[in-house]
Coordinates of C-alpha atoms and ligand atoms in Angstrom, one line a residue:
M1 CA 135.1 31.7 9.3
L2 CA 135.1 32.0 5.5
H3 CA 137.2 34.8 4.0
P4 CA 134.8 37.1 2.1
R5 CA 136.6 36.4 -1.2
E6 CA 136.1 32.7 -0.6
L7 CA 132.5 33.2 0.1
R8 CA 132.1 35.1 -3.2
E9 CA 133.7 32.3 -5.1
R10 CA 131.4 29.8 -3.5
T11 CA 128.4 31.9 -4.3
R12 CA 129.5 31.8 -7.9
Y13 CA 129.6 28.0 -7.7
Y14 CA 126.1 28.1 -6.4
S15 CA 124.7 30.3 -9.2
Q16 CA 126.3 28.2 -11.9
Y17 CA 123.6 25.6 -11.4
R18 CA 120.7 28.0 -11.6
D19 CA 119.7 26.9 -15.1
I20 CA 119.0 23.3 -14.0
R21 CA 116.9 24.4 -11.1
R22 CA 113.8 24.0 -13.1
M23 CA 114.6 20.4 -14.1
G24 CA 112.6 19.0 -11.1
Q25 CA 115.2 16.4 -10.2
I26 CA 113.7 15.8 -6.7
V27 CA 110.1 16.0 -5.7
F28 CA 110.0 17.4 -2.2
D29 CA 107.0 17.1 0.1
N30 CA 108.0 18.8 3.3
H31 CA 106.0 18.3 6.5
Y32 CA 108.4 18.8 9.4
A33 CA 109.2 22.3 8.2
R34 CA 105.4 23.1 8.5
L35 CA 105.7 22.6 12.3
P36 CA 106.2 25.7 14.4
E37 CA 109.7 27.3 14.3
R38 CA 110.6 26.1 17.8
F39 CA 111.0 22.7 16.2
Y40 CA 114.0 23.7 14.1
S41 CA 116.2 26.5 12.8
P42 CA 116.1 27.3 9.1
Q43 CA 119.7 26.6 8.0
D44 CA 121.3 26.3 4.6
P45 CA 124.2 23.9 4.2
V46 CA 127.5 25.8 4.0
P47 CA 129.0 25.1 0.6
V48 CA 132.3 23.2 0.5
R49 CA 135.4 24.1 -1.4
E50 CA 135.4 21.3 -4.0
P51 CA 132.7 18.6 -4.1
G52 CA 133.8 15.2 -5.4
S53 CA 131.6 12.2 -5.7
I54 CA 132.8 9.1 -3.9
R55 CA 129.9 6.7 -4.3
L56 CA 126.2 7.0 -5.3
N57 CA 123.6 4.6 -4.2
L58 CA 121.7 4.4 -7.5
P59 CA 119.1 1.8 -6.5
L60 CA 118.1 3.9 -3.5
A61 CA 118.0 7.0 -5.7
E62 CA 115.7 5.1 -8.1
D63 CA 113.4 4.1 -5.2
L64 CA 113.2 7.7 -4.2
G65 CA 112.3 8.7 -7.7
I66 CA 115.4 10.8 -8.2
D67 CA 116.8 11.2 -11.7
T68 CA 119.9 9.1 -11.4
Q69 CA 121.6 10.6 -14.4
W70 CA 121.1 14.0 -12.9
L71 CA 122.3 12.8 -9.5
A72 CA 125.5 11.5 -11.1
S73 CA 126.1 14.9 -12.8
E74 CA 128.2 17.7 -11.5
A75 CA 125.0 19.4 -10.4
G76 CA 123.9 16.3 -8.5
T77 CA 127.3 16.1 -6.7
A78 CA 127.0 19.8 -5.9
M79 CA 123.6 19.2 -4.3
L80 CA 124.9 16.2 -2.3
A81 CA 127.8 18.4 -1.0
G82 CA 125.4 21.2 0.0
N83 CA 126.7 23.5 -2.8
Y84 CA 123.4 23.6 -4.7
L85 CA 119.9 23.7 -3.3
P86 CA 117.4 21.9 -5.5
E87 CA 114.0 23.5 -6.0
G88 CA 111.6 22.6 -3.1
A89 CA 114.3 22.1 -0.5
E90 CA 113.7 23.9 2.8
P91 CA 116.9 23.2 4.7
I92 CA 116.5 23.1 8.5
A93 CA 118.5 21.9 11.5
T94 CA 116.2 20.2 13.9
A95 CA 116.1 20.7 17.7
Y96 CA 116.3 17.8 20.1
A97 CA 117.6 16.9 23.5
G98 CA 119.0 13.6 24.9
H99 CA 120.5 11.5 27.6
Q100 CA 124.1 11.0 26.7
F101 CA 125.7 8.2 28.7
G102 CA 122.9 8.6 31.3
G103 CA 123.2 12.4 31.7
F104 CA 120.5 14.6 30.3
N105 CA 121.4 17.4 27.9
P106 CA 118.3 19.5 27.2
Q107 CA 119.8 21.2 24.1
L108 CA 121.4 19.1 21.4
G109 CA 120.0 19.4 17.9
D110 CA 121.6 18.9 14.5
G111 CA 125.0 20.4 15.0
R112 CA 126.6 19.1 11.8
A113 CA 123.6 18.2 9.6
V114 CA 120.7 19.8 7.8
L115 CA 117.5 18.3 6.6
L116 CA 117.1 19.4 3.0
G117 CA 113.5 18.2 2.9
E118 CA 111.2 15.2 2.6
I119 CA 111.0 13.2 -0.6
R120 CA 107.9 11.2 -1.7
A121 CA 109.4 7.9 -2.8
R122 CA 108.0 5.7 -5.6
N123 CA 106.2 3.5 -3.1
G124 CA 104.4 6.6 -1.7
R125 CA 106.3 6.7 1.5
R126 CA 108.1 9.9 2.6
F127 CA 111.8 10.0 3.4
D128 CA 114.0 12.7 4.9
L129 CA 117.0 13.7 2.9
Q130 CA 119.7 15.0 5.2
L131 CA 123.3 16.1 4.6
K132 CA 125.6 15.2 7.4
G133 CA 128.8 17.2 7.7
S134 CA 127.1 20.2 6.0
G135 CA 128.6 22.9 8.2
P136 CA 127.7 24.7 11.5
T137 CA 124.2 25.3 12.7
P138 CA 122.8 27.1 15.7
Y139 CA 123.2 23.8 17.6
S140 CA 126.9 23.3 16.9
R141 CA 128.1 24.3 20.3
G142 CA 131.6 25.2 19.1
G143 CA 131.8 22.2 16.8
D144 CA 132.8 22.8 13.2
G145 CA 129.7 21.1 11.7
R146 CA 131.9 19.1 9.4
S147 CA 132.8 15.5 9.2
P148 CA 136.0 13.8 8.4
L149 CA 136.1 11.3 5.6
G150 CA 136.5 8.2 7.8
P151 CA 133.1 8.4 9.7
V152 CA 131.3 9.1 6.4
L153 CA 132.8 6.0 4.8
R154 CA 132.1 4.0 8.0
E155 CA 128.4 5.1 8.0
Y156 CA 128.0 4.4 4.3
I157 CA 129.3 0.8 4.6
L158 CA 127.6 0.0 7.9
C159 CA 124.1 1.3 7.2
E160 CA 123.9 -0.2 3.7
A161 CA 125.2 -3.5 5.1
M162 CA 122.5 -3.4 7.8
H163 CA 119.9 -2.7 5.2
R164 CA 121.0 -5.8 3.2
L165 CA 120.9 -7.8 6.5
D166 CA 117.3 -6.9 6.8
V167 CA 117.7 -4.5 9.8
P168 CA 115.7 -1.3 9.7
T169 CA 118.1 1.5 9.3
T170 CA 118.8 5.0 7.9
R171 CA 120.4 4.7 4.4
A172 CA 123.2 6.3 2.6
L173 CA 122.3 8.0 -0.7
A174 CA 125.8 9.2 -1.4
A175 CA 129.2 10.1 0.0
V176 CA 131.1 13.0 -1.4
T177 CA 134.4 14.6 -0.5
S178 CA 134.5 18.3 0.4
G179 CA 137.9 19.2 -0.9
E180 CA 138.5 20.7 2.6
R181 CA 140.5 19.6 5.6
V182 CA 139.0 19.2 9.0
M183 CA 140.9 19.5 12.3
R184 CA 140.6 16.6 14.7
E185 CA 143.5 15.0 16.6
S186 CA 145.1 15.3 13.2
V187 CA 144.2 17.1 10.0
L188 CA 141.9 14.9 8.0
P189 CA 140.1 15.1 4.6
G190 CA 136.5 16.2 4.9
A191 CA 133.4 14.6 3.5
V192 CA 129.6 14.8 3.5
L193 CA 127.1 11.9 3.8
A194 CA 123.7 12.2 2.2
R195 CA 121.5 10.3 4.6
V196 CA 118.0 9.1 4.0
A197 CA 115.7 8.1 6.8
S198 CA 112.0 7.5 7.3
S199 CA 112.4 10.5 9.6
H200 CA 115.0 11.9 12.0
I201 CA 112.6 12.2 14.9
R202 CA 114.2 10.8 18.0
I203 CA 113.3 10.0 21.6
G204 CA 115.3 13.1 22.2
T205 CA 112.9 15.2 20.1
F206 CA 110.2 14.4 22.6
Q207 CA 112.5 15.0 25.5
Y208 CA 113.4 18.4 24.1
F209 CA 109.8 19.6 24.4
A210 CA 109.0 17.7 27.7
A211 CA 112.0 19.4 29.3
R212 CA 110.5 22.8 28.3
K213 CA 107.0 21.7 29.6
D214 CA 105.7 22.5 26.1
T215 CA 102.7 20.2 25.9
E216 CA 101.4 21.9 22.8
A217 CA 104.5 20.9 21.0
L218 CA 104.3 17.4 22.4
H219 CA 100.8 17.1 20.9
L220 CA 101.9 18.5 17.5
L221 CA 104.9 16.1 17.5
T222 CA 102.8 13.2 18.4
D223 CA 100.2 14.0 15.6
H224 CA 103.1 14.3 13.1
V225 CA 104.6 11.0 14.2
I226 CA 101.4 9.0 14.1
A227 CA 100.4 10.4 10.7
R228 CA 103.9 9.6 9.4
H229 CA 105.0 6.4 11.0
Y230 CA 102.0 4.8 12.7
P231 CA 98.9 5.8 10.7
E232 CA 97.2 2.5 11.8
L233 CA 97.0 4.0 15.4
E234 CA 95.0 7.0 14.3
D235 CA 91.7 5.7 15.6
S236 CA 93.0 4.1 18.8
E237 CA 91.2 4.9 22.0
N238 CA 94.3 6.5 23.5
R239 CA 96.5 7.4 20.5
I240 CA 99.4 8.4 22.6
A241 CA 99.5 5.2 24.7
A242 CA 99.1 3.3 21.5
L243 CA 102.1 5.2 20.0
L244 CA 104.2 4.5 23.0
G245 CA 103.3 0.8 22.8
A246 CA 104.2 0.7 19.1
V247 CA 107.5 2.4 19.5
V248 CA 108.3 -0.1 22.3
A249 CA 107.5 -2.9 20.0
R250 CA 109.6 -1.6 17.1
Q251 CA 112.6 -1.1 19.4
A252 CA 112.2 -4.7 20.7
Q253 CA 112.3 -6.0 17.2
L254 CA 115.3 -3.8 16.3
I255 CA 117.5 -4.7 19.2
A256 CA 116.8 -8.4 18.7
K257 CA 118.1 -8.0 15.1
W258 CA 121.2 -6.3 16.4
Q259 CA 121.8 -9.1 18.9
M260 CA 121.4 -11.8 16.3
L261 CA 124.1 -10.2 14.2
G262 CA 126.6 -9.3 16.9
F263 CA 126.1 -5.7 16.1
I264 CA 127.2 -3.2 18.8
H265 CA 125.8 0.3 18.4
G266 CA 128.2 2.0 20.7
V267 CA 126.2 5.2 21.6
M268 CA 122.7 4.2 22.5
N269 CA 122.0 7.7 23.8
T270 CA 118.3 8.8 23.6
D271 CA 119.1 11.3 20.8
N272 CA 120.3 8.3 18.8
V273 CA 117.0 6.4 19.0
L274 CA 114.6 7.0 16.2
I275 CA 110.9 6.8 16.8
S276 CA 110.5 5.1 13.4
G277 CA 112.5 2.1 14.8
E278 CA 115.4 2.5 12.3
T279 CA 119.0 2.2 13.4
I280 CA 120.8 5.6 13.3
D281 CA 124.1 7.1 14.1
Y282 CA 126.9 4.8 13.0
G283 CA 129.6 6.3 15.2
P284 CA 131.7 4.0 17.2
C285 CA 129.6 1.0 16.2
A286 CA 131.0 -2.4 15.1
F287 CA 130.2 -6.0 14.4
M288 CA 131.8 -8.4 16.8
D289 CA 134.4 -10.9 15.6
E290 CA 134.9 -13.2 18.5
F291 CA 131.7 -13.6 20.6
N292 CA 132.1 -11.7 23.9
P293 CA 129.0 -10.4 25.6
E294 CA 131.0 -7.8 27.4
Q295 CA 132.3 -6.4 24.1
V296 CA 132.6 -2.6 23.8
Y297 CA 134.3 -0.8 21.0
S298 CA 133.6 2.9 21.7
S299 CA 136.7 4.6 23.1
I300 CA 134.4 6.9 25.2
D301 CA 132.4 4.1 26.8
H302 CA 134.6 3.5 29.9
G303 CA 132.0 1.7 32.1
G304 CA 130.7 -0.6 29.3
R305 CA 127.3 1.0 29.5
Y306 CA 126.7 0.1 25.8
A307 CA 128.3 -3.3 25.8
Y308 CA 126.7 -6.0 23.6
R309 CA 124.8 -7.7 26.5
N310 CA 123.5 -4.4 27.8
Q311 CA 121.8 -3.3 24.6
P312 CA 118.3 -4.7 25.4
G313 CA 118.4 -3.2 28.9
I314 CA 119.6 0.2 27.6
A315 CA 116.9 0.2 24.9
H316 CA 114.3 -0.4 27.7
W317 CA 115.8 2.4 29.7
N318 CA 115.7 4.7 26.7
L319 CA 112.1 3.9 26.1
S320 CA 111.4 4.9 29.7
C321 CA 112.7 8.3 28.8
L322 CA 110.2 8.5 26.0
A323 CA 107.4 7.3 28.3
N324 CA 108.4 10.0 30.8
S325 CA 108.3 12.7 28.1
L326 CA 104.8 11.6 27.1
I327 CA 103.3 11.5 30.6
P328 CA 102.1 15.1 30.5
I329 CA 99.9 14.2 27.5
L330 CA 99.1 10.6 28.0
H331 CA 96.1 11.2 30.3
N332 CA 94.5 14.1 32.1
D333 CA 94.8 12.2 35.3
Q334 CA 98.5 11.8 36.2
E335 CA 98.1 8.5 38.0
Q336 CA 96.4 7.0 35.0
A337 CA 99.1 8.5 32.7
I338 CA 101.8 6.8 34.8
A339 CA 99.9 3.5 34.7
L340 CA 99.6 3.7 30.9
A341 CA 103.3 4.5 30.5
Q342 CA 104.2 1.7 32.8
S343 CA 102.1 -0.9 31.1
A344 CA 103.6 0.0 27.7
L345 CA 107.1 -0.2 29.1
D346 CA 106.4 -3.5 30.8
S347 CA 105.7 -5.1 27.4
F348 CA 109.3 -4.6 26.3
P349 CA 111.0 -7.6 28.0
D350 CA 108.5 -10.2 26.6
L351 CA 108.5 -8.6 23.1
F352 CA 112.3 -8.5 23.0
L353 CA 112.6 -12.1 24.2
E354 CA 110.0 -13.3 21.7
A355 CA 111.8 -11.5 18.8
N356 CA 115.2 -12.7 20.1
S357 CA 113.9 -16.3 20.3
L358 CA 112.5 -16.2 16.8
G359 CA 115.8 -14.8 15.6
A360 CA 117.7 -17.5 17.3
A361 CA 115.4 -20.2 15.9
R362 CA 116.0 -18.9 12.3
K363 CA 119.8 -18.9 12.9
L364 CA 119.6 -22.5 14.1
G365 CA 117.3 -23.7 11.3
L366 CA 114.4 -24.3 13.6
Q367 CA 110.8 -23.2 13.2
A368 CA 110.6 -22.0 16.8
I369 CA 112.5 -22.3 20.1
E370 CA 110.3 -24.6 22.2
A371 CA 110.5 -24.7 26.0
G372 CA 112.8 -27.7 25.8
D373 CA 115.2 -25.9 23.4
V374 CA 116.2 -23.2 25.8
P375 CA 119.2 -25.0 27.3
L376 CA 120.4 -25.8 23.7
V377 CA 120.4 -22.1 22.8
D378 CA 121.8 -20.9 26.1
D379 CA 124.6 -23.5 25.9
L380 CA 125.5 -22.4 22.5
W381 CA 125.9 -18.7 23.6
R382 CA 127.9 -19.9 26.7
L383 CA 130.2 -22.1 24.6
M384 CA 130.7 -19.4 22.0
A385 CA 131.8 -17.0 24.7
E386 CA 134.0 -19.6 26.5
Q387 CA 135.7 -20.6 23.3
R388 CA 135.8 -17.1 21.9
L389 CA 134.2 -18.3 18.6
D390 CA 133.8 -16.0 15.7
F391 CA 130.2 -14.9 15.9
T392 CA 129.5 -14.8 12.2
L393 CA 131.4 -17.9 11.1
T394 CA 129.9 -20.0 14.0
F395 CA 126.4 -19.6 12.5
R396 CA 127.6 -19.8 8.9
R397 CA 129.4 -23.1 9.6
L398 CA 126.4 -24.4 11.3
A399 CA 124.4 -23.7 8.1
D400 CA 127.1 -25.7 6.2
L401 CA 126.4 -28.6 8.6
A402 CA 122.6 -28.5 8.1
D403 CA 123.2 -30.6 4.9
E404 CA 126.5 -32.4 5.2
T405 CA 126.1 -34.0 1.8
N406 CA 126.6 -30.5 0.3
R407 CA 130.2 -29.5 0.3
T408 CA 130.2 -26.6 -2.1
G409 CA 130.7 -23.1 -0.8
T410 CA 131.4 -24.0 2.7
V411 CA 133.5 -21.9 5.1
A412 CA 135.2 -25.0 6.5
E413 CA 138.6 -23.6 5.4
L414 CA 138.0 -20.5 7.6
F415 CA 136.3 -22.0 10.6
E416 CA 135.9 -25.4 12.2
F417 CA 134.1 -26.1 15.4
P418 CA 136.5 -27.0 18.3
D419 CA 136.1 -30.4 20.0
A420 CA 134.4 -28.7 22.9
L421 CA 131.5 -28.0 20.6
Q422 CA 131.0 -31.6 19.4
P423 CA 128.6 -32.7 22.1
W424 CA 126.5 -29.6 21.5
L425 CA 126.6 -30.2 17.7
D426 CA 125.2 -33.7 18.3
R427 CA 122.4 -32.2 20.4
W428 CA 121.6 -29.7 17.6
R429 CA 121.7 -32.3 14.9
E430 CA 119.2 -34.4 16.8
R431 CA 116.9 -31.4 17.4
A432 CA 117.1 -30.3 13.8
A433 CA 116.3 -33.7 12.6
R434 CA 112.9 -33.4 14.4
E435 CA 112.0 -30.4 12.3
P436 CA 109.4 -30.9 9.5
T437 CA 111.7 -29.4 6.9
S438 CA 114.2 -31.3 4.7
A439 CA 117.9 -30.8 5.3
V440 CA 118.2 -29.1 1.9
D441 CA 115.5 -26.6 2.7
R442 CA 116.9 -26.1 6.2
Q443 CA 120.3 -25.3 4.8
S444 CA 119.1 -22.8 2.4
A445 CA 117.0 -21.1 5.1
M446 CA 120.0 -21.0 7.3
Y447 CA 122.3 -19.6 4.6
A448 CA 119.7 -16.8 4.2
A449 CA 119.6 -16.2 7.9
N450 CA 123.3 -16.4 8.6
P451 CA 125.4 -13.9 6.6
V452 CA 129.0 -14.8 5.7
F453 CA 130.0 -11.2 5.2
I454 CA 129.6 -8.5 7.8
P455 CA 131.5 -5.2 7.7
R456 CA 134.3 -6.5 9.8
N457 CA 136.0 -3.8 11.8
H458 CA 139.5 -4.4 10.4
L459 CA 138.2 -4.3 6.8
V460 CA 136.3 -1.0 7.5
E461 CA 139.4 0.4 9.1
A462 CA 141.5 -0.7 6.1
A463 CA 139.0 1.0 3.7
I464 CA 139.1 4.2 5.8
A465 CA 142.9 4.2 6.1
A466 CA 143.5 3.7 2.3
A467 CA 141.0 6.5 1.5
T468 CA 142.2 8.9 4.1
D469 CA 146.0 8.4 3.7
N470 CA 146.2 7.6 0.0
N471 CA 143.0 8.9 -1.5
D472 CA 142.5 5.3 -2.6
F473 CA 138.8 4.2 -2.4
A474 CA 139.3 0.7 -3.9
I475 CA 138.8 -1.2 -0.7
F476 CA 135.8 1.0 0.3
H477 CA 134.1 0.2 -3.0
Q478 CA 135.0 -3.5 -2.8
L479 CA 133.5 -3.8 0.6
A480 CA 130.4 -1.8 -0.2
D481 CA 129.9 -4.0 -3.4
L482 CA 130.4 -7.2 -1.5
L483 CA 128.1 -6.3 1.3
E484 CA 125.2 -5.9 -1.1
N485 CA 125.0 -9.8 -1.0
P486 CA 126.0 -10.7 2.5
T487 CA 124.7 -14.2 2.4
S488 CA 126.2 -15.6 -0.8
Y489 CA 129.7 -17.0 -0.5
A490 CA 132.4 -17.8 -3.0
P491 CA 135.8 -19.0 -1.9
E492 CA 137.7 -16.3 -3.8
L493 CA 136.1 -13.8 -1.4
R494 CA 137.6 -15.6 1.6
H495 CA 139.6 -12.5 2.6
F496 CA 136.4 -10.6 3.3
A497 CA 134.9 -13.4 5.3
S498 CA 138.0 -14.1 7.5
P499 CA 138.3 -12.9 11.0
P500 CA 141.2 -10.4 11.6
R501 CA 144.7 -11.8 12.2
P502 CA 145.9 -10.9 15.8
E503 CA 147.7 -7.8 14.5
E504 CA 144.6 -6.6 12.6
I505 CA 142.2 -6.7 15.5
V506 CA 140.6 -3.3 16.1
Q507 CA 140.2 -2.7 19.8
Q508 CA 138.4 0.6 19.7
T509 CA 136.4 2.7 17.4
F510 CA 136.0 6.4 17.8
C511 CA 133.1 8.7 18.1
G512 CA 132.1 9.8 14.6
T513 CA 132.7 13.5 15.1
Ligands
LIG1 P1 126.3 12.2 18.0 O1 127.5 11.8 18.7 O2 126.4 12.1 16.6 O3 125.1 11.6 18.6 O4 126.2 13.8 18.2 C1 125.8 14.4 19.5 C2 125.6 15.9 19.3 O5 126.9 16.5 18.9 C3 124.7 16.3 18.2 O6 124.0 17.4 18.6 C4 125.6 16.6 17.0 O7 125.0 17.4 16.1 C5 126.7 17.3 17.7 N1 128.0 17.2 16.9 C6 128.7 16.1 16.7 N2 129.8 16.4 15.9 C7 129.7 17.7 15.7 C8 130.6 18.6 14.9 N3 131.6 18.2 14.3 N4 130.2 19.9 14.9 C9 129.1 20.3 15.5 N5 128.3 19.5 16.2 C10 128.6 18.2 16.3
LIG2 MG1 123.5 11.5 17.1

């Protein structure tokens, strides 16, 4: 609880920005707040002691039509920390439910985040602006509603890297320090992340209303989602079945992208699956170093439920939760509703395999994986696992080999294929030579498809440790800068492309609470 004197001080902080209220720095166009109040609770962010800017994502701010000079000002920082509400903001904490590690929780909701409102971007699309770590809400269930600095930096780095790697994702507009301490296993500096997403509507949002048998809300939510994310489905014969099918398709695409990067989400609970098909919730997630299909990083995932190789299956399972929630409104006849749900769900395996196969083809410099290529691809995954090859450098080195006359900018000093891979490499060379493309073109396509920089766990941990322990953000900024161009290599950046030394390997990451 805040001491009344402290509260007064903070209120003063608030009012000091009153003059710039009329500057119109952000153009809000809120739709979710127009839904009935059982969808959310009005909730202002709780001001922090002393906002301090860590990093601003100016290109994103520009895309959103936000005045970047203003955003970089003291008032902008105050807004990003939740200390100043811009004109037009209608802060709410949204309600949702979710299956967490398989167990259903009918009442989750934003416990440490508020949605300030929706911004109409320059391209005409609407985006949520949410503050994460903004203080308690009615959904906090005893949590403090705050976030330590570490998870904020992790999410900033990871989501922006994913964006540059062409993976649909929520974005980071800014990270700010709060000037407060948060209590976890130890006392840690606090921070707030300003998150931008196409929307924060989750499978768990549908589950919330399905669990309450609130079909009216399910209809309203469906209308909202179709208008916002799937307008092309508006005239479908059965809009709800079409929506389910479209969400299934986007998840299939998304998970295939994760698999092709060795990305492990870590908490694929249904409250962490966005209907828009964007990746959300960068808690205990990580990119793999050595390829291991069984890899899990999350310290709370004891059974390996969310291991790398389980991700497609879990996505399918999560989609079945969405299908279940929609059954009451899919069709008047329940049997037909179930049949529609089943048929949408049944499309997932093929859609995933198709996306995965296309992804693998791009990584291998092929136009497509033909029937005869399947053993080639399967053998590569098997050999990578047996030999514990570095996921990222395996493909990057392969790109080097696509044109062996070109020796500039290779990662040969960081990675060389072991002898056990030579027969496979010969098979791949033979197959690649049958492609209609030239070696030069194949190589540039492969360099584009195979990043050399990923946010390696040990580097992310080093960035967090320096910031948390020494208030030193240099590594964080270096990493964030570098990951803006994840596919272009220069040897002086080798440190950031290298796998961890044995003593640097991070075995576990922690839930971002
Ligand atoms: P997550 O692990 O991020 O998917 O969060 C699961 C649920 O716990 C959500 O309802 C969060 O809002 C809530 N939660 C997580 N951390 C906190 C916190 N520090 N204070 C309050 N609620 C939290
Ligand atoms: Mg979550």
